Amino acid sequence: MSSAEAHKQDNAPISLNAHRKRRNDAREFLPAALEIVETPASPAGRAIAGSIMLFFAIAIAWSIMGHVDIIASAQGKIVPTGRTKTIQPLEAGVVAAIHVQDGDKVRAGDVLVELDRTVTEAERRRVAQGLMQARLDVARLGVLRDSFADLAALRPLSLPKGAATNDVARTRAALQAQAAEQLSKLASNLQQIAQKRAEAQSVEAAIAKIDATLPFLQETADIRRNAKEIQYGNQIAFIDAQSRLIDQQSERVVQTRRLVEIEAARLVLEQQLAQTRSGFERQVLSDLTDAEKKVEELTQDLVKAERKIAEQVLRAPIDGTVQQLALHTVGGVVTPAQQLMLIVPADSQLEAEAMISNRDIGFVNVGQPAEIKIDTFNFTRYGLVHGKVLSVSQDSIVREKPADKQNGGKPTGALAETSEPAGQEFIYSARVSLEEKQMQVEDKMVALAPGMAVTVEIKTGTRRIIEYVMSPLFRYRQESLRER
């Protein structure tokens, strides 16, 4: 290349720039309208428009290809795996002793609180005494039942264990008296029957004697009649013989009737004897049945009385720590189902119990990952706790809807439409594990504690960003123009 050509190339940009400057200077002397027409468009505008179009193209591509997590958010609290146990009295009572304080460690079965047992102990003693007497009555009546054949030879009395000497003595005396009374009645009836039998034997002997003399008297009367007819005997002798015959015949009739009456009376006495025996046996068996029923009833009453006494000694159901003790005064009154204290299980794992809304429960499943925000510690500063869904309740829990969700009682928008009753909401309980039991707060580790409020965010799936952006449009297109 020659030196002339090289010099020409070095001066080319300068000439082009000078030419542009001259053109620009020339346009400045043109009228405003022509200046605008003659002035070429700035390349910066095209660059900005291209940049905007490129940005939207990239955004659309990212929304189609990119995905976001679908989160179900639920409020809840931290709970121990074994559940905190509430200590409550079954019935009203007076505090007799308090054996624990807030923060005390207790083991299962330790006595926590004792209530006054004066009334229940008295009731138990009354029932126990009645039960012992009923058992003694069963033993006494059993001896009488087994000795129906011979009350004079009673079998030994089988005494219940723990019977008092005085009660045993009274029972033996009652047994002897009852047997003696029955024997006396039977002896009286037997004596009357024997008397009637003796009377019957005497009458039978008199009848036999009459039967033995009647033939002789008949023969004597016949002889007197014959003698009178042949004029050998007198009339007086005939009449006398005939009169003795008639007297004996009449006497036989009287004695026969008396014998019938005596036999009838004896049969009545024998029936009375049988009734005395059967009535005694029936009464003994009836009393024995009643006594056995009473034993069964009083046995159950004794169990109830002892249960009441046991319930007035409140014991720790599990190993744990005493919390929220509400008793501080001996002699104070407690009411049924009053919360006296809580027992937090010892060495139990912590979990988050979250209340899933009715709209999210269909997408929450066991094993899904979750992030737990502890309300006590700002998550933007102290971080989150991770976990997984352990269980989900199979039935809903109905509770009053918070005031901030009621919107004045009037639902608004498509999302506000619900079949839940007014003022109420259906929620489901879910258990979420906690992978961390402590959090770094400033320069120390702080342990998580039961009762801390949390917000649980459960990842239920993913979807494309374009779907998330377009879903309101699709929903409103589907639900629009429905009003009459």
Coordinates of N, CA and C in Angstrom, one line a residue, residues 312-477:
Q312 N -60.0 -39.0 95.1 CA -59.7 -37.9 95.8 C -58.2 -37.7 96.1
V313 N -57.5 -38.7 95.7 CA -56.0 -38.6 95.7 C -55.6 -38.5 94.2
L314 N -55.2 -37.3 93.8 CA -54.8 -37.1 92.4 C -53.4 -37.4 92.2
R315 N -53.1 -38.3 91.3 CA -51.8 -38.8 91.0 C -51.3 -38.5 89.6
A316 N -50.0 -38.5 89.4 CA -49.4 -38.2 88.1 C -49.7 -39.4 87.2
P317 N -50.3 -39.1 86.0 CA -50.5 -40.2 85.1 C -49.3 -40.7 84.3
I318 N -48.3 -39.8 84.2 CA -47.1 -40.1 83.5 C -45.9 -39.4 84.2
D319 N -44.7 -39.8 83.7 CA -43.5 -39.1 84.2 C -43.5 -37.7 83.4
G320 N -43.2 -36.7 84.2 CA -43.1 -35.4 83.5 C -42.9 -34.2 84.5
T321 N -43.2 -33.0 84.1 CA -43.0 -31.8 84.8 C -44.3 -31.1 85.1
V322 N -44.4 -30.6 86.3 CA -45.7 -29.9 86.7 C -45.6 -28.5 86.1
Q323 N -46.7 -28.1 85.5 CA -46.8 -26.8 84.9 C -48.2 -26.2 85.2
Q324 N -48.3 -24.9 85.3 CA -49.5 -24.1 85.5 C -50.3 -24.6 86.7
L325 N -49.6 -24.8 87.8 CA -50.3 -25.2 89.1 C -51.3 -24.1 89.5
A326 N -52.6 -24.5 89.7 CA -53.6 -23.5 90.1 C -54.0 -23.6 91.5
L327 N -53.4 -24.5 92.3 CA -53.7 -24.7 93.7 C -52.5 -24.1 94.6
H328 N -52.9 -23.3 95.5 CA -51.9 -22.8 96.4 C -52.4 -22.7 97.9
T329 N -53.6 -23.1 98.1 CA -54.2 -22.9 99.5 C -54.8 -24.3 99.9
V330 N -54.3 -24.8 101.1 CA -54.9 -25.9 101.7 C -56.2 -25.5 102.3
G331 N -57.3 -26.3 102.1 CA -58.6 -25.9 102.5 C -59.4 -25.2 101.5
G332 N -58.8 -24.9 100.3 CA -59.5 -24.3 99.2 C -60.5 -25.3 98.6
V333 N -61.4 -24.8 97.9 CA -62.5 -25.7 97.2 C -62.2 -25.8 95.8
V334 N -62.3 -27.0 95.3 CA -62.1 -27.3 93.8 C -63.4 -27.8 93.3
T335 N -63.7 -27.5 92.0 CA -64.9 -27.9 91.4 C -64.7 -29.0 90.4
P336 N -65.7 -29.7 90.0 CA -65.5 -30.8 89.0 C -64.9 -30.3 87.7
A337 N -64.0 -31.1 87.2 CA -63.3 -30.8 85.9 C -62.5 -29.5 85.9
Q338 N -62.2 -28.9 87.0 CA -61.4 -27.7 87.1 C -59.9 -28.1 86.8
Q339 N -59.3 -27.3 86.0 CA -57.9 -27.6 85.6 C -57.0 -27.2 86.8
L340 N -56.4 -28.2 87.5 CA -55.5 -27.9 88.6 C -54.1 -27.7 88.2
M341 N -53.6 -28.4 87.2 CA -52.2 -28.3 86.8 C -52.1 -29.1 85.5
L342 N -51.0 -29.0 84.8 CA -50.6 -29.7 83.6 C -49.3 -30.5 83.9
I343 N -49.3 -31.7 83.3 CA -48.1 -32.5 83.4 C -47.5 -32.6 82.0
V344 N -46.3 -32.0 81.8 CA -45.7 -32.1 80.5 C -44.8 -33.4 80.4
P345 N -45.1 -34.3 79.5 CA -44.3 -35.5 79.5 C -42.8 -35.3 79.5
A346 N -42.1 -36.2 80.2 CA -40.7 -36.1 80.3 C -40.1 -36.8 79.1
D347 N -39.0 -36.3 78.5 CA -38.2 -36.9 77.4 C -39.1 -37.1 76.2
S348 N -40.1 -36.3 76.0 CA -40.9 -36.5 74.8 C -40.4 -35.6 73.7
Q349 N -40.6 -36.1 72.5 CA -40.3 -35.3 71.3 C -41.3 -34.2 71.1
L350 N -40.8 -33.1 70.4 CA -41.7 -32.0 70.1 C -42.2 -32.2 68.7
E351 N -43.4 -31.8 68.5 CA -44.1 -31.7 67.2 C -44.8 -30.4 67.0
A352 N -45.2 -30.1 65.8 CA -46.1 -29.0 65.6 C -47.5 -29.5 65.2
E353 N -48.4 -29.0 65.9 CA -49.8 -29.3 65.6 C -50.4 -28.1 64.9
A354 N -50.8 -28.4 63.6 CA -51.3 -27.3 62.7 C -52.7 -27.6 62.4
M355 N -53.5 -26.5 62.2 CA -54.9 -26.6 61.8 C -55.0 -26.2 60.4
I356 N -55.2 -27.3 59.5 CA -55.3 -27.1 58.1 C -56.7 -26.7 57.7
S357 N -56.8 -25.7 56.9 CA -58.2 -25.2 56.4 C -58.8 -26.2 55.5
N358 N -60.1 -26.1 55.5 CA -60.9 -27.0 54.7 C -60.6 -26.9 53.2
R359 N -60.1 -25.8 52.7 CA -59.7 -25.6 51.3 C -58.4 -26.3 50.9
D360 N -57.5 -26.5 51.9 CA -56.2 -27.0 51.7 C -56.1 -28.5 52.0
I361 N -57.0 -29.1 52.8 CA -56.8 -30.4 53.3 C -56.8 -31.5 52.2
G362 N -57.4 -31.2 51.1 CA -57.4 -32.2 50.0 C -56.0 -32.4 49.3
F363 N -55.1 -31.5 49.6 CA -53.8 -31.5 49.0 C -52.7 -31.8 50.0
V364 N -53.0 -32.0 51.2 CA -52.0 -32.2 52.3 C -52.0 -33.7 52.5
N365 N -50.8 -34.3 52.4 CA -50.6 -35.7 52.6 C -49.4 -36.0 53.5
V366 N -49.4 -37.2 54.1 CA -48.3 -37.6 55.0 C -47.0 -37.6 54.2
G367 N -45.9 -37.1 54.8 CA -44.6 -37.2 54.2 C -44.2 -35.9 53.4
Q368 N -45.2 -35.0 53.2 CA -44.8 -33.7 52.5 C -43.9 -32.9 53.4
P369 N -43.0 -32.2 52.7 CA -42.1 -31.3 53.5 C -42.8 -30.1 54.0
A370 N -42.3 -29.5 55.0 CA -42.9 -28.3 55.6 C -41.9 -27.4 56.2
E371 N -42.2 -26.1 56.3 CA -41.3 -25.2 56.9 C -42.1 -24.5 58.1
I372 N -41.5 -24.5 59.2 CA -42.2 -24.0 60.4 C -41.6 -22.7 60.9
K373 N -42.4 -21.7 60.9 CA -42.0 -20.4 61.4 C -42.4 -20.2 62.9
I374 N -41.5 -20.0 63.7 CA -41.8 -19.8 65.2 C -42.1 -18.4 65.4
D375 N -43.4 -18.1 65.8 CA -43.8 -16.7 66.0 C -43.0 -16.0 67.0
T376 N -42.4 -16.7 68.0 CA -41.5 -16.0 69.0 C -40.3 -15.4 68.4
F377 N -39.8 -16.1 67.3 CA -38.5 -15.6 66.7 C -38.8 -15.2 65.2
N378 N -38.4 -14.0 64.9 CA -38.6 -13.5 63.5 C -37.8 -14.4 62.6
F379 N -38.6 -15.1 61.6 CA -37.9 -16.0 60.7 C -36.9 -15.3 59.8
T380 N -37.2 -14.1 59.5 CA -36.2 -13.4 58.6 C -34.9 -13.2 59.2
R381 N -34.8 -13.2 60.5 CA -33.6 -13.0 61.3 C -33.0 -14.3 61.9
Y382 N -33.9 -15.1 62.4 CA -33.4 -16.3 63.1 C -33.7 -17.6 62.3
G383 N -34.3 -17.5 61.2 CA -34.5 -18.7 60.3 C -35.7 -19.5 60.6
L384 N -35.8 -20.6 59.9 CA -37.0 -21.5 60.0 C -36.6 -22.8 60.6
V385 N -37.6 -23.6 60.9 CA -37.5 -25.0 61.3 C -38.1 -25.9 60.3
H386 N -37.4 -26.9 59.8 CA -37.9 -27.8 58.8 C -38.5 -29.1 59.4
G387 N -39.4 -29.7 58.6 CA -40.1 -30.9 59.1 C -40.9 -31.5 58.0
K388 N -41.6 -32.6 58.4 CA -42.5 -33.3 57.5 C -43.8 -33.6 58.1
V389 N -44.8 -33.7 57.3 CA -46.2 -34.1 57.8 C -46.2 -35.5 58.3
L390 N -46.6 -35.7 59.6 CA -46.6 -37.1 60.1 C -48.0 -37.7 60.1
S391 N -49.0 -36.9 60.3 CA -50.4 -37.5 60.2 C -51.3 -36.3 60.0
V392 N -52.5 -36.7 59.4 CA -53.6 -35.8 59.2 C -54.9 -36.4 59.7
S393 N -55.7 -35.7 60.4 CA -56.9 -36.2 61.0 C -57.9 -36.6 59.9
Q394 N -58.7 -37.6 60.1 CA -59.6 -38.1 59.1 C -61.0 -37.4 59.2
D395 N -61.2 -36.6 60.2 CA -62.5 -35.9 60.4 C -62.2 -34.4 60.7
S396 N -63.1 -33.6 60.4 CA -62.9 -32.1 60.6 C -63.3 -31.8 62.0
I397 N -62.7 -30.6 62.4 CA -63.1 -30.0 63.7 C -63.8 -28.7 63.5
V398 N -64.9 -28.6 64.1 CA -65.8 -27.3 63.9 C -65.4 -26.3 65.0
R399 N -65.1 -25.1 64.6 CA -64.8 -24.1 65.6 C -65.3 -22.8 65.1
E400 N -65.4 -21.8 66.0 CA -65.9 -20.5 65.6 C -64.9 -19.8 64.7
K401 N -65.4 -19.2 63.7 CA -64.5 -18.5 62.7 C -64.0 -17.2 63.3
P402 N -62.7 -17.0 63.3 CA -62.1 -15.7 63.8 C -62.8 -14.5 63.2
A403 N -62.8 -13.4 63.9 CA -63.5 -12.2 63.5 C -62.8 -11.7 62.2
D404 N -61.5 -11.8 62.1 CA -60.8 -11.2 60.9 C -61.1 -12.0 59.7
K405 N -61.8 -13.2 59.8 CA -62.1 -14.0 58.6 C -63.6 -13.9 58.2
Q406 N -64.3 -13.3 59.1 CA -65.8 -13.3 58.8 C -66.2 -12.2 57.9
N407 N -65.4 -11.1 57.7 CA -65.7 -10.0 56.7 C -67.1 -9.5 57.0
G408 N -67.4 -9.3 58.3 CA -68.7 -8.7 58.6 C -69.8 -9.7 58.4
G409 N -69.5 -10.9 58.2 CA -70.5 -11.9 58.0 C -71.0 -12.1 56.6
K410 N -70.3 -11.3 55.6 CA -70.7 -11.3 54.2 C -69.6 -11.8 53.4
P411 N -69.6 -12.9 52.8 CA -68.5 -13.4 51.9 C -68.4 -12.5 50.7
T412 N -67.1 -12.3 50.3 CA -66.9 -11.5 49.1 C -66.0 -12.2 48.2
G413 N -66.3 -12.2 46.8 CA -65.4 -12.8 45.8 C -65.7 -14.3 45.7
A414 N -65.1 -14.8 44.7 CA -65.2 -16.3 44.4 C -64.6 -17.1 45.5
L415 N -63.5 -16.6 46.1 CA -62.8 -17.4 47.1 C -63.6 -17.4 48.4
A416 N -64.5 -16.5 48.6 CA -65.2 -16.4 49.8 C -66.4 -17.3 49.8
E417 N -66.8 -17.9 48.7 CA -67.9 -18.8 48.6 C -67.6 -20.1 49.4
T418 N -68.4 -20.5 50.3 CA -68.2 -21.7 51.1 C -69.5 -22.3 51.6
S419 N -69.5 -23.6 51.8 CA -70.7 -24.3 52.3 C -70.6 -24.4 53.8
E420 N -69.6 -23.8 54.5 CA -69.5 -23.9 55.9 C -70.6 -23.0 56.6
P421 N -71.1 -23.4 57.8 CA -72.1 -22.6 58.4 C -71.6 -21.3 58.8
A422 N -72.5 -20.3 58.8 CA -72.2 -18.9 59.1 C -71.5 -18.8 60.4
G423 N -70.4 -18.1 60.5 CA -69.6 -17.9 61.7 C -68.8 -19.1 62.2
Q424 N -68.8 -20.2 61.4 CA -68.0 -21.4 61.7 C -67.1 -21.8 60.6
E425 N -66.1 -22.6 60.9 CA -65.2 -23.1 59.9 C -64.8 -24.5 60.3
F426 N -64.5 -25.3 59.2 CA -64.1 -26.7 59.4 C -62.6 -26.7 59.2
I427 N -61.9 -27.3 60.1 CA -60.4 -27.4 60.1 C -60.0 -28.9 60.4
Y428 N -58.8 -29.2 60.0 CA -58.3 -30.5 60.2 C -57.0 -30.4 60.9
S429 N -56.7 -31.3 61.9 CA -55.5 -31.3 62.7 C -54.4 -32.1 62.0
A430 N -53.2 -31.6 61.8 CA -52.1 -32.2 61.2 C -50.9 -32.2 62.2
R431 N -50.2 -33.3 62.3 CA -49.0 -33.3 63.1 C -47.7 -33.2 62.2
V432 N -46.8 -32.3 62.5 CA -45.6 -32.1 61.7 C -44.4 -32.2 62.6
S433 N -43.4 -33.0 62.1 CA -42.2 -33.2 62.8 C -41.3 -32.0 62.8
L434 N -40.5 -31.9 63.8 CA -39.5 -30.8 63.9 C -38.1 -31.4 63.8
E435 N -37.4 -31.0 62.8 CA -36.0 -31.5 62.6 C -35.0 -30.9 63.6
E436 N -35.3 -29.6 64.0 CA -34.5 -28.9 64.9 C -35.3 -28.7 66.2
K437 N -34.7 -28.9 67.3 CA -35.3 -28.7 68.6 C -34.8 -27.4 69.3
Q438 N -33.8 -26.8 68.7 CA -33.3 -25.5 69.2 C -33.1 -24.5 68.1
M439 N -33.0 -23.3 68.4 CA -32.7 -22.2 67.4 C -31.6 -21.3 68.0
Q440 N -30.8 -20.8 67.0 CA -29.7 -19.9 67.4 C -30.3 -18.5 67.5
V441 N -30.4 -18.0 68.7 CA -30.9 -16.7 69.0 C -29.8 -15.8 69.5
E442 N -29.4 -14.8 68.8 CA -28.2 -14.0 69.2 C -27.0 -14.9 69.3
D443 N -26.5 -15.0 70.6 CA -25.3 -15.8 70.8 C -25.5 -17.0 71.6
K444 N -26.7 -17.5 71.7 CA -27.0 -18.7 72.4 C -28.1 -19.5 71.7
M445 N -28.1 -20.8 72.1 CA -29.1 -21.7 71.6 C -30.4 -21.7 72.5
V446 N -31.5 -21.5 72.0 CA -32.8 -21.5 72.7 C -33.6 -22.7 72.4
A447 N -34.0 -23.5 73.4 CA -34.8 -24.7 73.1 C -36.2 -24.3 72.8
L448 N -36.8 -25.0 71.9 CA -38.2 -24.9 71.6 C -39.0 -25.5 72.7
A449 N -40.2 -24.9 73.0 CA -41.0 -25.3 74.2 C -42.4 -25.6 73.7
P450 N -43.1 -26.5 74.4 CA -44.5 -26.7 74.1 C -45.3 -25.5 74.3
G451 N -46.3 -25.2 73.5 CA -47.1 -24.1 73.6 C -46.7 -22.9 72.7
M452 N -45.5 -22.9 72.1 CA -45.1 -21.8 71.2 C -46.0 -21.8 70.0
A453 N -46.5 -20.6 69.6 CA -47.3 -20.5 68.4 C -46.4 -20.6 67.2
V454 N -46.9 -21.2 66.1 CA -46.1 -21.4 64.9 C -47.0 -21.2 63.7
T455 N -46.4 -21.0 62.6 CA -47.0 -21.0 61.3 C -46.4 -22.0 60.4
V456 N -47.2 -23.0 60.0 CA -46.6 -24.1 59.3 C -47.0 -23.9 57.8
E457 N -45.9 -24.0 56.9 CA -46.1 -23.9 55.5 C -45.8 -25.2 54.9
I458 N -46.8 -25.9 54.3 CA -46.6 -27.3 53.8 C -46.5 -27.2 52.3
K459 N -45.5 -27.7 51.7 CA -45.4 -27.8 50.3 C -46.2 -28.9 49.7
T460 N -47.3 -28.5 49.0 CA -48.3 -29.5 48.5 C -48.0 -29.8 47.1
G461 N -47.1 -29.1 46.4 CA -46.9 -29.4 45.0 C -46.2 -28.2 44.3
T462 N -46.1 -28.2 43.0 CA -45.6 -27.1 42.2 C -46.5 -26.9 41.0
R463 N -46.4 -25.7 40.4 CA -47.1 -25.4 39.2 C -46.3 -24.3 38.4
R464 N -46.6 -24.2 37.1 CA -45.8 -23.2 36.3 C -46.3 -21.8 36.7
I465 N -45.4 -20.9 36.5 CA -45.7 -19.5 36.8 C -46.8 -19.0 36.0
I466 N -46.9 -19.4 34.7 CA -48.0 -18.9 33.8 C -49.3 -19.3 34.3
E467 N -49.4 -20.5 34.9 CA -50.6 -21.0 35.4 C -51.0 -20.2 36.6
Y468 N -50.1 -19.9 37.5 CA -50.4 -19.0 38.6 C -50.9 -17.7 38.2
V469 N -50.3 -17.1 37.2 CA -50.7 -15.7 36.7 C -52.0 -15.8 36.0
M470 N -52.3 -16.8 35.3 CA -53.5 -16.9 34.5 C -54.7 -17.5 35.2
S471 N -54.5 -18.2 36.4 CA -55.6 -18.8 37.1 C -56.7 -17.9 37.5
P472 N -56.4 -16.6 38.0 CA -57.5 -15.7 38.2 C -58.4 -15.4 37.0
L473 N -57.7 -15.3 35.8 CA -58.5 -15.0 34.6 C -59.3 -16.2 34.2
F474 N -58.8 -17.4 34.4 CA -59.6 -18.6 34.0 C -60.7 -18.7 35.0
R475 N -60.5 -18.4 36.3 CA -61.6 -18.6 37.3 C -62.7 -17.6 37.0
Y476 N -62.3 -16.3 36.8 CA -63.3 -15.3 36.6 C -64.1 -15.5 35.2
R477 N -63.4 -16.0 34.2 CA -64.1 -16.4 33.0 C -65.1 -17.5 33.2

